[in-house]
Short mmCIF file of C-alpha atoms and ligand atoms in Angstrom, two decimals:
data_model
loop_
_atom_site.label_atom_id
_atom_site.label_comp_id
_atom_site.label_asym_id
_atom_site.label_seq_id
_atom_site.Cartn_x
_atom_site.Cartn_y
_atom_site.Cartn_z
CA UNK A 1 14.47 7.91 -19.57
CA UNK A 2 10.76 8.39 -19.09
CA UNK A 3 8.68 6.92 -16.31
CA UNK A 4 4.97 6.09 -16.42
CA UNK A 5 3.16 5.84 -13.09
CA UNK A 6 -0.10 3.90 -13.14
CA UNK A 7 -2.49 5.79 -10.87
CA UNK A 8 -4.77 3.93 -8.50
CA UNK A 9 -7.91 5.82 -7.45
CA UNK A 10 -11.55 5.47 -6.45
CA UNK A 11 -12.84 7.74 -9.25
CA UNK A 12 -12.92 10.66 -6.79
CA UNK A 13 -9.45 10.82 -5.26
CA UNK A 14 -6.05 9.35 -5.97
CA UNK A 15 -4.68 6.64 -3.75
CA UNK A 16 -2.16 8.62 -1.62
CA UNK A 17 0.43 6.05 -2.66
CA UNK A 18 0.58 7.72 -6.10
CA UNK A 19 2.40 10.67 -4.49
CA UNK A 20 5.05 8.31 -3.12
CA UNK A 21 5.50 6.71 -6.53
CA UNK A 22 6.30 10.15 -7.94
CA UNK A 23 9.18 10.35 -5.44
CA UNK A 24 10.34 6.86 -6.48
CA UNK A 25 10.15 7.95 -10.14
CA UNK A 26 12.22 11.05 -9.35
CA UNK A 27 14.94 8.78 -7.98
CA UNK A 28 14.90 6.88 -11.29
CA UNK A 29 15.19 10.15 -13.21
CA UNK A 30 13.78 11.42 -16.52
CA UNK A 31 10.30 12.66 -17.41
CA UNK A 32 7.45 11.48 -15.22
CA UNK A 33 3.95 10.89 -16.60
CA UNK A 34 0.90 9.60 -14.74
CA UNK A 35 -1.63 7.29 -16.41
CA UNK A 36 -5.24 7.42 -15.23
CA UNK A 37 -7.86 4.96 -16.44
CA UNK A 38 -11.26 5.95 -15.07
CA UNK A 39 -14.97 5.86 -15.65
CA UNK A 40 -15.06 9.61 -15.08
CA UNK A 41 -11.57 10.95 -14.51
CA UNK A 42 -12.30 14.66 -14.07
CA UNK A 43 -11.63 14.79 -10.30
CA UNK A 44 -8.55 12.56 -10.28
CA UNK A 45 -7.16 14.33 -13.32
CA UNK A 46 -7.38 17.64 -11.46
CA UNK A 47 -5.67 16.15 -8.42
CA UNK A 48 -2.90 14.46 -10.41
CA UNK A 49 -2.24 17.69 -12.29
CA UNK A 50 -1.32 19.40 -9.04
CA UNK A 51 1.46 16.98 -8.07
CA UNK A 52 4.86 18.59 -8.38
CA UNK A 53 7.41 16.87 -10.60
CA UNK A 54 5.01 15.47 -13.21
CA UNK A 55 5.37 16.30 -16.91
CA UNK A 56 2.10 14.90 -18.23
CA UNK A 57 -1.12 13.19 -17.17
CA UNK A 58 -2.57 10.66 -19.62
CA UNK A 59 -6.29 10.05 -19.17
CA UNK A 60 -8.35 7.30 -20.73
CA UNK A 61 -12.03 7.16 -19.86
CA UNK A 62 -14.54 4.36 -20.42
CA UNK A 63 -17.52 3.01 -18.44
CA UNK A 64 -15.79 -0.33 -17.87
CA UNK A 65 -13.03 1.30 -15.82
CA UNK A 66 -15.55 1.52 -12.96
CA UNK A 67 -15.00 -2.23 -12.58
CA UNK A 68 -11.22 -2.24 -11.97
CA UNK A 69 -10.50 -5.36 -14.02
CA UNK A 70 -6.73 -5.87 -14.36
CA UNK A 71 -7.27 -7.24 -17.87
CA UNK A 72 -8.60 -3.87 -19.07
CA UNK A 73 -6.02 -1.91 -17.10
CA UNK A 74 -3.04 -3.89 -18.40
CA UNK A 75 -4.29 -3.75 -22.01
CA UNK A 76 -4.69 0.03 -21.71
CA UNK A 77 -1.22 0.46 -20.23
CA UNK A 78 0.30 -1.63 -23.03
CA UNK A 79 -1.26 0.74 -25.58
CA UNK A 80 0.82 3.65 -24.23
CA UNK A 81 3.86 1.70 -23.01
CA UNK A 82 6.09 2.06 -26.08
CA UNK A 83 7.55 5.46 -25.19
CA UNK A 84 8.43 4.61 -21.57
CA UNK A 85 11.57 3.08 -20.14
CA UNK A 86 9.92 2.42 -16.76
CA UNK A 87 6.35 1.52 -15.79
CA UNK A 88 5.53 1.80 -12.10
CA UNK A 89 2.57 0.23 -10.32
CA UNK A 90 1.68 0.55 -6.65
CA UNK A 91 2.41 -2.70 -4.81
CA UNK A 92 -1.23 -3.08 -3.78
CA UNK A 93 -3.81 -5.62 -4.98
CA UNK A 94 -4.71 -3.67 -8.16
CA UNK A 95 -1.08 -3.00 -9.05
CA UNK A 96 -0.07 -6.57 -8.31
CA UNK A 97 -2.84 -7.82 -10.58
CA UNK A 98 -2.03 -5.59 -13.56
CA UNK A 99 1.79 -5.32 -13.43
CA UNK A 100 2.60 -8.99 -14.17
CA UNK A 101 0.24 -8.93 -17.17
CA UNK A 102 2.09 -5.91 -18.56
CA UNK A 103 5.52 -7.41 -17.82
CA UNK A 104 4.60 -10.73 -19.43
CA UNK A 105 3.30 -9.07 -22.60
CA UNK A 106 6.45 -6.96 -22.81
CA UNK A 107 8.52 -10.10 -22.15
CA UNK A 108 10.44 -8.54 -19.26
CA UNK A 109 11.04 -9.64 -15.68
CA UNK A 110 8.94 -7.64 -13.24
CA UNK A 111 10.68 -6.41 -10.10
CA UNK A 112 8.31 -6.51 -7.14
CA UNK A 113 7.83 -4.52 -3.94
CA UNK A 114 10.64 -2.06 -4.63
CA UNK A 115 11.66 -0.17 -1.49
CA UNK A 116 14.63 1.78 -2.86
CA UNK A 117 16.01 2.94 -6.19
CA UNK A 118 19.78 2.66 -6.55
CA UNK A 119 19.74 3.76 -10.21
CA UNK A 120 17.49 3.33 -13.24
CA UNK A 121 18.30 -0.37 -13.50
CA UNK A 122 19.09 -1.29 -9.90
CA UNK A 123 16.52 -1.63 -7.15
CA UNK A 124 16.23 -2.86 -3.58
CA UNK A 125 13.36 -4.96 -2.31
CA UNK A 126 12.64 -7.23 0.64
CA UNK A 127 12.65 -11.02 0.35
CA UNK A 128 12.05 -13.77 2.92
CA UNK A 129 9.30 -11.75 4.65
CA UNK A 130 11.52 -8.71 4.91
CA UNK A 131 14.40 -10.42 6.70
CA UNK A 132 16.70 -9.89 3.69
CA UNK A 133 16.92 -6.82 1.46
CA UNK A 134 17.96 -7.90 -2.01
CA UNK A 135 19.57 -5.56 -4.56
CA UNK A 136 18.68 -6.56 -8.11
CA UNK A 137 19.90 -5.20 -11.42
CA UNK A 138 17.73 -5.74 -14.46
CA UNK A 139 19.12 -6.33 -17.94
CA UNK A 140 15.75 -5.61 -19.55
CA UNK A 141 15.41 -2.50 -21.64
CA UNK A 142 11.98 -1.76 -20.27
CA UNK A 143 11.51 -1.94 -16.54
CA UNK A 144 8.23 -2.91 -14.88
CA UNK A 145 8.09 -2.37 -11.14
CA UNK A 146 5.64 -2.64 -8.30
CA UNK A 147 6.65 -0.10 -5.69
CA UNK A 148 6.04 -0.24 -1.97
CA UNK A 149 4.70 3.26 -1.42
CA UNK A 150 5.42 3.30 2.31
CA UNK A 151 9.15 3.29 1.55
CA UNK A 152 9.04 6.68 -0.23
CA UNK A 153 7.97 10.10 1.02
CA UNK A 154 5.00 11.57 -0.82
CA UNK A 155 5.66 14.20 -3.51
CA UNK A 156 4.25 17.65 -2.85
CA UNK A 157 1.29 19.39 -4.42
CA UNK A 158 1.50 22.93 -5.73
CA UNK A 159 1.67 25.15 -8.81
CA UNK A 160 2.50 23.04 -11.86
CA UNK A 161 2.41 23.23 -15.63
CA UNK A 162 1.36 19.65 -16.22
CA UNK A 163 0.25 18.72 -19.76
CA UNK A 164 -2.91 16.70 -20.18
CA UNK A 165 -3.33 14.13 -22.90
CA UNK A 166 -6.50 12.17 -23.59
CA UNK A 167 -5.95 8.59 -24.74
CA UNK A 168 -8.55 6.77 -26.84
CA UNK A 169 -9.89 3.90 -24.71
CA UNK A 170 -9.21 0.33 -25.83
CA UNK A 171 -11.99 -2.09 -26.71
CA UNK A 172 -12.78 -3.82 -23.42
CA UNK A 173 -11.34 -7.28 -22.85
CA UNK A 174 -14.31 -9.62 -23.13
CA UNK A 175 -12.80 -12.79 -21.71
CA UNK A 176 -13.64 -11.64 -18.19
CA UNK A 177 -16.84 -10.17 -16.82
CA UNK A 178 -17.29 -8.24 -13.63
CA UNK A 179 -19.78 -9.82 -11.23
CA UNK A 180 -19.83 -7.71 -8.05
CA UNK A 181 -17.71 -5.90 -5.52
CA UNK A 182 -18.35 -5.97 -1.79
CA UNK A 183 -16.74 -3.15 0.09
CA UNK A 184 -16.21 -3.23 3.83
CA UNK A 185 -17.52 -0.05 5.47
CA UNK A 186 -15.14 1.44 7.98
CA UNK A 187 -15.58 4.68 9.90
CA UNK A 188 -11.97 4.59 11.07
CA UNK A 189 -8.98 5.82 9.06
CA UNK A 190 -7.64 3.48 6.41
CA UNK A 191 -5.02 1.16 7.91
CA UNK A 192 -2.44 1.90 5.23
CA UNK A 193 -2.68 5.68 5.35
CA UNK A 194 -3.44 6.19 9.08
CA UNK A 195 -0.97 8.26 11.11
CA UNK A 196 -1.61 6.13 14.21
CA UNK A 197 -2.32 2.39 14.26
CA UNK A 198 -3.31 0.31 17.28
CA UNK A 199 -2.89 -3.41 16.73
CA UNK A 200 -4.03 -6.22 19.00
CA UNK A 201 -2.66 -9.75 18.98
CA UNK A 202 -3.54 -12.92 20.82
CA UNK A 203 -2.92 -11.12 24.09
CA UNK A 204 -6.46 -9.82 23.53
CA UNK A 205 -8.82 -12.71 23.96
CA UNK A 206 -12.13 -11.86 22.29
CA UNK A 207 -14.16 -9.40 20.23
CA UNK A 208 -15.15 -7.46 23.34
CA UNK A 209 -11.50 -6.70 24.11
CA UNK A 210 -10.93 -5.65 20.49
CA UNK A 211 -13.96 -3.36 20.80
CA UNK A 212 -12.33 -1.76 23.85
CA UNK A 213 -9.09 -1.25 21.94
CA UNK A 214 -11.25 0.22 19.15
CA UNK A 215 -12.66 2.82 21.54
CA UNK A 216 -9.12 3.84 22.47
CA UNK A 217 -8.30 4.00 18.74
CA UNK A 218 -11.27 6.30 18.14
CA UNK A 219 -10.06 8.66 20.86
CA UNK A 220 -6.69 8.83 19.11
CA UNK A 221 -8.11 8.99 15.56
CA UNK A 222 -6.24 5.75 14.92
CA UNK A 223 -6.82 2.77 12.63
CA UNK A 224 -7.10 -0.71 14.09
CA UNK A 225 -5.06 -3.71 12.97
CA UNK A 226 -4.23 -7.21 14.09
CA UNK A 227 -2.16 -10.33 13.50
CA UNK A 228 -2.93 -13.31 11.33
CA UNK A 229 -3.37 -15.50 14.41
CA UNK A 230 -6.30 -13.33 15.50
CA UNK A 231 -7.81 -13.29 11.99
CA UNK A 232 -7.46 -17.07 11.75
CA UNK A 233 -9.23 -17.39 15.10
CA UNK A 234 -12.16 -15.46 13.61
CA UNK A 235 -11.90 -12.67 16.19
CA UNK A 236 -11.04 -9.86 13.75
CA UNK A 237 -11.77 -9.39 10.05
CA UNK A 238 -9.26 -10.25 7.37
CA UNK A 239 -8.80 -6.67 6.21
CA UNK A 240 -7.35 -5.76 9.63
CA UNK A 241 -4.38 -8.07 9.14
CA UNK A 242 -0.97 -6.42 9.14
CA UNK A 243 2.11 -8.21 7.84
CA UNK A 244 3.66 -10.25 5.09
CA UNK A 245 0.33 -11.66 3.96
CA UNK A 246 -1.66 -8.68 5.19
CA UNK A 247 -1.17 -4.95 4.87
CA UNK A 248 2.16 -3.15 4.94
CA UNK A 249 1.80 -0.02 7.06
CA UNK A 250 3.98 2.99 7.81
CA UNK A 251 2.21 5.14 10.42
CA UNK A 252 3.95 7.72 12.59
CA UNK A 253 2.98 5.64 15.61
CA UNK A 254 2.21 1.91 15.89
CA UNK A 255 1.19 0.42 19.24
CA UNK A 256 1.05 -3.38 19.44
CA UNK A 257 -0.91 -4.85 22.36
CA UNK A 258 -0.27 -8.53 23.13
CA UNK A 259 1.61 -9.21 19.91
CA UNK A 260 4.62 -11.53 20.00
CA UNK A 261 6.44 -9.98 17.01
CA UNK A 262 6.62 -12.88 14.56
CA UNK A 263 8.78 -12.08 11.54
CA UNK A 264 5.70 -12.15 9.27
CA UNK A 265 4.00 -9.47 11.38
CA UNK A 266 7.14 -7.33 11.71
CA UNK A 267 7.43 -7.37 7.88
CA UNK A 268 4.31 -5.19 7.88
CA UNK A 269 5.29 -2.65 10.54
CA UNK A 270 8.99 -2.02 10.20
CA UNK A 271 8.46 1.22 8.29
CA UNK A 272 6.46 2.67 11.20
CA UNK A 273 8.28 5.73 12.57
CA UNK A 274 7.73 4.84 16.23
CA UNK A 275 6.93 1.30 17.38
CA UNK A 276 5.50 0.78 20.86
CA UNK A 277 4.96 -2.73 22.21
CA UNK A 278 2.95 -3.82 25.22
CA UNK A 279 3.48 -7.45 26.15
CA UNK A 280 3.49 -9.31 29.46
CA UNK A 281 6.47 -11.41 28.35
CA UNK A 282 9.75 -9.44 28.64
CA UNK A 283 11.34 -11.90 26.16
CA UNK A 284 8.76 -11.26 23.41
CA UNK A 285 10.60 -10.71 20.08
CA UNK A 286 8.62 -7.54 19.35
CA UNK A 287 10.72 -5.75 21.98
CA UNK A 288 13.73 -6.19 19.67
CA UNK A 289 12.19 -3.85 17.09
CA UNK A 290 10.22 -1.60 19.44
CA UNK A 291 11.30 1.98 20.18
CA UNK A 292 9.35 1.83 23.43
CA UNK A 293 8.43 -1.35 25.26
CA UNK A 294 6.12 -1.85 28.20
CA UNK A 295 6.05 -5.18 30.03
CA UNK A 296 2.45 -5.14 31.16
CA UNK A 297 -0.98 -6.62 30.67
CA UNK A 298 -2.39 -5.53 27.31
CA UNK A 299 -5.98 -4.80 28.33
CA UNK A 300 -5.00 -3.12 31.59
CA UNK A 301 -2.84 -0.77 29.52
CA UNK A 302 -5.61 -0.15 26.98
CA UNK A 303 -8.03 0.73 29.79
CA UNK A 304 -5.56 2.95 31.62
CA UNK A 305 -4.69 4.83 28.43
CA UNK A 306 -8.34 5.31 27.54
CA UNK A 307 -9.07 6.64 31.00
CA UNK A 308 -6.13 9.04 30.88
CA UNK A 309 -7.18 10.35 27.46
P1 FAD B 401 1.18 -15.01 19.46
O1 FAD B 401 2.40 -15.29 18.70
O2 FAD B 401 0.48 -16.15 20.11
O3 FAD B 401 1.57 -13.94 20.56
C1 FAD B 401 0.73 -13.45 21.54
C2 FAD B 401 1.55 -12.56 22.44
O4 FAD B 401 0.69 -11.96 23.39
C3 FAD B 401 2.63 -13.29 23.23
O5 FAD B 401 3.88 -12.64 23.02
C4 FAD B 401 2.20 -13.15 24.69
O6 FAD B 401 3.29 -12.96 25.56
C5 FAD B 401 1.36 -11.92 24.64
N1 FAD B 401 0.30 -11.88 25.65
C6 FAD B 401 -0.56 -12.88 26.01
N2 FAD B 401 -1.42 -12.45 26.92
C7 FAD B 401 -1.10 -11.16 27.17
C8 FAD B 401 -1.63 -10.17 28.03
N3 FAD B 401 -2.68 -10.41 28.82
N4 FAD B 401 -1.06 -8.94 28.02
C9 FAD B 401 0.02 -8.65 27.23
N5 FAD B 401 0.56 -9.57 26.40
C10 FAD B 401 -0.01 -10.79 26.36
N6 FAD B 401 1.14 -12.99 11.07
C11 FAD B 401 0.79 -11.71 10.95
O7 FAD B 401 0.54 -11.00 11.92
N7 FAD B 401 0.69 -11.14 9.70
C12 FAD B 401 0.95 -11.82 8.58
O8 FAD B 401 0.84 -11.27 7.48
C13 FAD B 401 1.34 -13.19 8.69
N8 FAD B 401 1.64 -13.92 7.59
C14 FAD B 401 2.07 -15.18 7.74
C15 FAD B 401 2.47 -15.92 6.61
C16 FAD B 401 2.93 -17.20 6.75
C17 FAD B 401 3.35 -17.96 5.53
C18 FAD B 401 3.00 -17.80 8.03
C19 FAD B 401 3.51 -19.19 8.20
C20 FAD B 401 2.60 -17.09 9.14
C21 FAD B 401 2.13 -15.79 9.02
N9 FAD B 401 1.74 -15.04 10.14
C22 FAD B 401 1.41 -13.74 9.98
C23 FAD B 401 1.61 -15.65 11.48
C24 FAD B 401 2.78 -15.36 12.38
O9 FAD B 401 3.79 -16.32 12.19
C25 FAD B 401 2.34 -15.43 13.87
O10 FAD B 401 1.77 -16.68 14.13
C26 FAD B 401 1.37 -14.36 14.29
O11 FAD B 401 1.80 -13.09 13.87
C27 FAD B 401 1.25 -14.37 15.82
O12 FAD B 401 0.22 -13.51 16.21
P2 FAD B 401 0.18 -12.95 17.71
O13 FAD B 401 1.39 -12.15 17.99
O14 FAD B 401 -1.16 -12.32 17.84
O15 FAD B 401 0.09 -14.27 18.58
#
């Protein structure tokens, strides 16, 4: 068996999820290669070469890889796919855009959001917003997966003897053109890689209260998240949303203030190591999954914590 991991990166650094995919690949077994498609891959190539457990890094460079079009990514992956039994993408927006294109062209059934590897053909993944874990066995010869990185520990960096292979870039796919990318600036840690996440739900009533929770987050070096109800109300931006239709997070510590614990929200936090819930309703469902629960007013708790810190 040989596994190809499709690296996600920002041209400067790898998405930390790549390290977790190496661990997932190790559970599958066989040789592990990493594929990097970049405008200028020198920095990410160096980083990938230091991950323990990798046999080879394949690098293809072209100016159009600055644009992150899944059409170009999937066509490039298909060029090198023939020698691999498994192709792994991160279950993030880029991976979810490219993986189905690769699976369709290879005429195989993609397995999505893998959270555990039973063996090279058998995988576990959540369905019904995480309320059921399904075990699926593929009959396809080639296996295309999107992998939920938060479910696997990151592989280590260190001394390696990784081989480097340069791949001739494909002719760019011309059916699609890149128009523009708008990136949200955020001084706080990234929600999906933060060690601590503070999330506010409808128990916080307006932007001013979220700003107060933000100040507490800054004292803790934490990222800030929320529920879909708050996003729909226009109080917090979309990219703060945690859950089934938002971001899946796995911090060491998650504190939810005024969040009821709907199944769609819990789907995004259940990999958190410690879950703390503050809610004025002792019957709130979030207390069923919380390690620590405090029946209290959300903002009073935020203020008291900030003062104590
Ligand atoms: P509520 O459910 O209204 O809960 C507010 C909580 O705050 C209550 O428990 C209340 O007791 C408590 N509270 C009120 N005032 C205070 C106070 N002063 N102090 C302390 N506690 C207080 N939701 C997500 O979060 N993420 C998703 O990805 C997501 N995807 C969805 C996908 C689908 C298809 C659907 C149908 C729904 C989805 N939802 C998602 C919405 C989800 O079902 C819930 O509606 C939402 O999570 C509720 O948000 P909430 O906890 O902020 O609000």
